[in-house]
PDB file of C-alpha atoms in Angstrom:
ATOM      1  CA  UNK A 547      78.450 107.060 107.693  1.00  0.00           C
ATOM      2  CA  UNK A 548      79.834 109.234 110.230  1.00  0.00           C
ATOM      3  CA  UNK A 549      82.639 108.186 112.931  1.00  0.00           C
ATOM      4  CA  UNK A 550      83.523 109.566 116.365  1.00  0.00           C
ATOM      5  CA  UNK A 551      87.061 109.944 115.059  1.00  0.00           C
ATOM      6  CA  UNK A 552      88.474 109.373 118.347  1.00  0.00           C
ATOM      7  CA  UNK A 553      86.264 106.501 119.125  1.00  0.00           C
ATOM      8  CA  UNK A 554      85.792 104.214 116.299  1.00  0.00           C
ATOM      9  CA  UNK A 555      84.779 100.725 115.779  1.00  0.00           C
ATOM     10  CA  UNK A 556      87.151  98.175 115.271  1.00  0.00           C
ATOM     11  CA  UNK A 557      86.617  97.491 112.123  1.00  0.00           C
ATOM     12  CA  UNK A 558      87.427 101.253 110.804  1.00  0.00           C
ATOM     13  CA  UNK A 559      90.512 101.248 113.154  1.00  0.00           C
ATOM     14  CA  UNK A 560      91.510  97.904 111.438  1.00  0.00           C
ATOM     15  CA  UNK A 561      91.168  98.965 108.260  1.00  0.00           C
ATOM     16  CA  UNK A 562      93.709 102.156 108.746  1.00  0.00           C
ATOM     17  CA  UNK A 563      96.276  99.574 110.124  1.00  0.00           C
ATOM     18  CA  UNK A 564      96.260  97.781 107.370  1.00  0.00           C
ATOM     19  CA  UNK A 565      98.569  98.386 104.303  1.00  0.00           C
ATOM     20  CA  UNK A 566      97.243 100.863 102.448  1.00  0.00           C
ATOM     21  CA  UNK A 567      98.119 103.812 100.524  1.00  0.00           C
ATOM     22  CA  UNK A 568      96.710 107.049 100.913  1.00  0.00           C
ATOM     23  CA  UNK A 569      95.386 110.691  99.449  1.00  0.00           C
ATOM     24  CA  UNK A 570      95.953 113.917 101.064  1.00  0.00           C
ATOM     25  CA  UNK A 571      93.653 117.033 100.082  1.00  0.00           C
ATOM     26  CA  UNK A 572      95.046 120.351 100.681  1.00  0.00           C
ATOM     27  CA  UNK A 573      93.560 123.585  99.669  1.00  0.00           C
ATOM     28  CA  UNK A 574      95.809 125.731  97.380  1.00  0.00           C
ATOM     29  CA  UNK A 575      95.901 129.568  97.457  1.00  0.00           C
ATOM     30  CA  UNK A 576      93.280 129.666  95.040  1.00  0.00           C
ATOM     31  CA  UNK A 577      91.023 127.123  96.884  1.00  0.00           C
ATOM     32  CA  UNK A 578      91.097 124.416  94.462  1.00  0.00           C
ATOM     33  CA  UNK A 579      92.197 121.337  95.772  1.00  0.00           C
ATOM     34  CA  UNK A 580      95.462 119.887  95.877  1.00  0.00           C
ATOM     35  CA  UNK A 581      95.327 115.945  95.994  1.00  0.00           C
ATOM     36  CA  UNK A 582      98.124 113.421  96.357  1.00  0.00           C
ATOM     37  CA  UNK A 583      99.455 110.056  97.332  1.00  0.00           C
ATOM     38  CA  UNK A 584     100.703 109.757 100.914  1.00  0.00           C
ATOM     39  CA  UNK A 585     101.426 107.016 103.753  1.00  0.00           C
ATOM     40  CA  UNK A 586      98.876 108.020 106.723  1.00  0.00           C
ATOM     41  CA  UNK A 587      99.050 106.696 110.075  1.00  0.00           C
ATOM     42  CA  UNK A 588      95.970 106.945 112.575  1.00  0.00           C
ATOM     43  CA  UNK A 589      95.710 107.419 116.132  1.00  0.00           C
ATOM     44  CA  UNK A 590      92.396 107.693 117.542  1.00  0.00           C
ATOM     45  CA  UNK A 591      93.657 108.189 120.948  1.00  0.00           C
ATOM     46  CA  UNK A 592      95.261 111.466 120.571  1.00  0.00           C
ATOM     47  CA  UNK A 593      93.059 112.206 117.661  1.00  0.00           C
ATOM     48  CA  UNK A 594      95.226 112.956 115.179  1.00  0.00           C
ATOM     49  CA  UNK A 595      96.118 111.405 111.625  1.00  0.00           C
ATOM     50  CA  UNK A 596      99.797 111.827 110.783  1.00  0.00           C
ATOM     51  CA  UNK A 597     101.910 112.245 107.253  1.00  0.00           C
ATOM     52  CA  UNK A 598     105.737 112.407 107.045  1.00  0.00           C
ATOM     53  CA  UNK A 599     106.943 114.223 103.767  1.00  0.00           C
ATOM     54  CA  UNK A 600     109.784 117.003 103.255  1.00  0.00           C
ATOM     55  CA  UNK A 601     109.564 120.427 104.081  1.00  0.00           C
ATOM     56  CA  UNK A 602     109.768 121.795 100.674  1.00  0.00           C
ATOM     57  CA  UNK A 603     106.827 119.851  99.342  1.00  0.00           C
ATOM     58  CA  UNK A 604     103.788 121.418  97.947  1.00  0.00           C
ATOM     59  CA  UNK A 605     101.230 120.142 100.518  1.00  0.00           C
ATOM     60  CA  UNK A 606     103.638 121.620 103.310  1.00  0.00           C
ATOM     61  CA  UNK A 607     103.507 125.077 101.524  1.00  0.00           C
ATOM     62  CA  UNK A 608      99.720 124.671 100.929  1.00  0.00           C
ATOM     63  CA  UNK A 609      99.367 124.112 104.851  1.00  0.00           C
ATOM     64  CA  UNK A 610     101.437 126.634 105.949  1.00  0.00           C
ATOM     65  CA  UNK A 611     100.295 129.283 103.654  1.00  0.00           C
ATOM     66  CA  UNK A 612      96.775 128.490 105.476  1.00  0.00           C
ATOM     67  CA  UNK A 613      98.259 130.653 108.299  1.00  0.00           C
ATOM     68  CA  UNK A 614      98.469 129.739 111.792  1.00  0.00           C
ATOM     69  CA  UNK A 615      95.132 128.202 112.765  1.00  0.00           C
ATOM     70  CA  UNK A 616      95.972 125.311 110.067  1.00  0.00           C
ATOM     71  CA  UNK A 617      94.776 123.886 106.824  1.00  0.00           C
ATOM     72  CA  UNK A 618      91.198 122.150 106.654  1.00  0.00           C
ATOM     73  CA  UNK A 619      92.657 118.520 104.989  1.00  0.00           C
ATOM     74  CA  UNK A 620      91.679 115.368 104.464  1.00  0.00           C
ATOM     75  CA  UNK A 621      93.010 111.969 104.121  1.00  0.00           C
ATOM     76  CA  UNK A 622      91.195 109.136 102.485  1.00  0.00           C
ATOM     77  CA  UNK A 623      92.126 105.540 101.813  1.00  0.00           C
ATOM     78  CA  UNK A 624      90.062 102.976  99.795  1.00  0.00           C
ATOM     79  CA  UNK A 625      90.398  99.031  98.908  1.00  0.00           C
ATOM     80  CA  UNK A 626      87.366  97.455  96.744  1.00  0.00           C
ATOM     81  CA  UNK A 627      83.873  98.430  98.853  1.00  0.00           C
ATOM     82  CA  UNK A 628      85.675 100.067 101.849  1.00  0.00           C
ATOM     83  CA  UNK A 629      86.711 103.505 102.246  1.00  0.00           C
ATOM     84  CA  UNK A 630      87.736 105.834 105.460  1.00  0.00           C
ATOM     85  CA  UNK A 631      87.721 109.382 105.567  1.00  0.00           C
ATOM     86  CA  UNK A 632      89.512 111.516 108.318  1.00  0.00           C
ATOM     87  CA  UNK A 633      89.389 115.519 108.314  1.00  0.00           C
ATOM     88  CA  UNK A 634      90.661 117.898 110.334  1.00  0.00           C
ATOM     89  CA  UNK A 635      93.153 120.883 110.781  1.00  0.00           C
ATOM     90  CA  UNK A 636      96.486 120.641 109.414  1.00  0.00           C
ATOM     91  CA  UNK A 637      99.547 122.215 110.923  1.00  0.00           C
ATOM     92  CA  UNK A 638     102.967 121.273 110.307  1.00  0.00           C
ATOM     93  CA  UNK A 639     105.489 119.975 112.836  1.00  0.00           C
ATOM     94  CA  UNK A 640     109.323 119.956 113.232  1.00  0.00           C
ATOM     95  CA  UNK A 641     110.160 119.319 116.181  1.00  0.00           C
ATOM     96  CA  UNK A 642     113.169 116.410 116.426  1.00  0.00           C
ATOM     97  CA  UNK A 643     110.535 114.351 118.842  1.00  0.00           C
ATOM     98  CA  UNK A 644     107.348 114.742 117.052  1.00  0.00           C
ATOM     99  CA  UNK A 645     108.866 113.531 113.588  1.00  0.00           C
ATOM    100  CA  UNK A 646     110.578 110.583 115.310  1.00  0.00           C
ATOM    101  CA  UNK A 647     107.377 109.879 116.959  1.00  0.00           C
ATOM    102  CA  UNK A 648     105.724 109.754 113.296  1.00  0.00           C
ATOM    103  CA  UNK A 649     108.670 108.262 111.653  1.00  0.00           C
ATOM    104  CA  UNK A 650     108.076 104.953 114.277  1.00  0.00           C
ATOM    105  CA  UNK A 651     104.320 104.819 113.674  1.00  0.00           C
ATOM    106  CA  UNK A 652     105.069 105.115 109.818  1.00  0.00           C
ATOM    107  CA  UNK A 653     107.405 102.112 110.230  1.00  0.00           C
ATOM    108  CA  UNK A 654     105.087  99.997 112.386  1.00  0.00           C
ATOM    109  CA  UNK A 655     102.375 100.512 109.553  1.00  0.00           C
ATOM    110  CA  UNK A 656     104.070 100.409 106.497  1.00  0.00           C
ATOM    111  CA  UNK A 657     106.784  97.679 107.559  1.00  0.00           C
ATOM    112  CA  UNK A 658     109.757  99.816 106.631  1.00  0.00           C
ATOM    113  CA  UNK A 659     111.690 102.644 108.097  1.00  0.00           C
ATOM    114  CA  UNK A 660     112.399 105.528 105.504  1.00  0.00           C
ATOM    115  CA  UNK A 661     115.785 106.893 105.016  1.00  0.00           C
ATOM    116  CA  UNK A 662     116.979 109.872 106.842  1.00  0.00           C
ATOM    117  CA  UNK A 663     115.315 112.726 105.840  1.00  0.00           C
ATOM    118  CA  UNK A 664     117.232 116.196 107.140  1.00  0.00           C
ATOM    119  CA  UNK A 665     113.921 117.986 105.704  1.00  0.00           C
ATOM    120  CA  UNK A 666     111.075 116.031 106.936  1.00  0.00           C
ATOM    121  CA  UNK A 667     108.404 116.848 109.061  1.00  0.00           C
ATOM    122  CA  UNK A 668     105.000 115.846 110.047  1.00  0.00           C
ATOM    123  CA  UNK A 669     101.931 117.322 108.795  1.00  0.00           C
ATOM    124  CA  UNK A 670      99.680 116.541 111.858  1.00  0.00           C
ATOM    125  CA  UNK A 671      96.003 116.666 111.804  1.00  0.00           C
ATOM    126  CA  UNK A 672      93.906 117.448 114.694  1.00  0.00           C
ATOM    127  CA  UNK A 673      91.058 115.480 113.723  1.00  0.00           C
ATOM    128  CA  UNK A 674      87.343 116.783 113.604  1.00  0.00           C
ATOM    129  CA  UNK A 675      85.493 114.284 111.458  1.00  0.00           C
ATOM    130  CA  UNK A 676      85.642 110.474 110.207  1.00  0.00           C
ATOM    131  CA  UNK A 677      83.483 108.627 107.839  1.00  0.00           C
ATOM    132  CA  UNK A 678      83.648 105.368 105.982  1.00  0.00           C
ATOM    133  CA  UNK A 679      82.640 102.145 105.119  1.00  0.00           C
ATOM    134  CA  UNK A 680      85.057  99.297 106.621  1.00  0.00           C
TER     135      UNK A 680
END
């Protein structure tokens, strides 16, 4: 069932502030796709869907060896019946700001602050589609 991803019922937008744990899909070099377990936070205002991780992870060098227009990703959370998909572009971010930013809405969602991280950043996702069934 599709979703305006920056417009979504409350139900879906419920469901992705709930505890739950995640998958990201990145494409590797060779097109195949690279899927693994992350902590995703949503915000349907700005439309984008947000992942802290370190810089030297796999999913960063997936993304970034997409070039600069971004990675097509996805992220996808299910629990029993329901499921959410969000998809988009995936570029990663640095900037001191932009990880705090992410850090805080990681926190508020997953009820604990991670430990300083000198190599994190934020793969952000400009978001172009959401489906689901919440």
């Amino acid at each position: 069932m599709a979703i305006d991803p920056r417009n979504p019922d409350a139900s879906y937008l419920s469901f992705w502030r709930e505890y739950h744990m995640s998958t990201l899909t990145t494409p590797r070099a060779d097109g195949t796709p690279h899927v693994v377990a992350v902590g995703v936070t949503y915000d349907p205002e700005g439309g984008l869907a947000r992942v802290i991780t370190n810089k030297h992870s796999r999913k960063v060098a997936n993304i970034l060896a997409a070039g600069p227009d971004g990675a097509r990703v996805a992220v996808c959370q299910v629990d029993k019946g329901r499921w959410a998909t969000l998809e988009g572009v995936a570029r990663i971010r640095a900037e001191e700001a932009v990880v705090a930013d992410a850090v805080a809405r990681y926190a508020a969602r997953y009820e604990r602050t991670p430990a300083p991280n000198p190599d994190r950043v934020v793969i952000e996702i400009t978001l172009t589609r959401a489906m689901g069934r919440a």
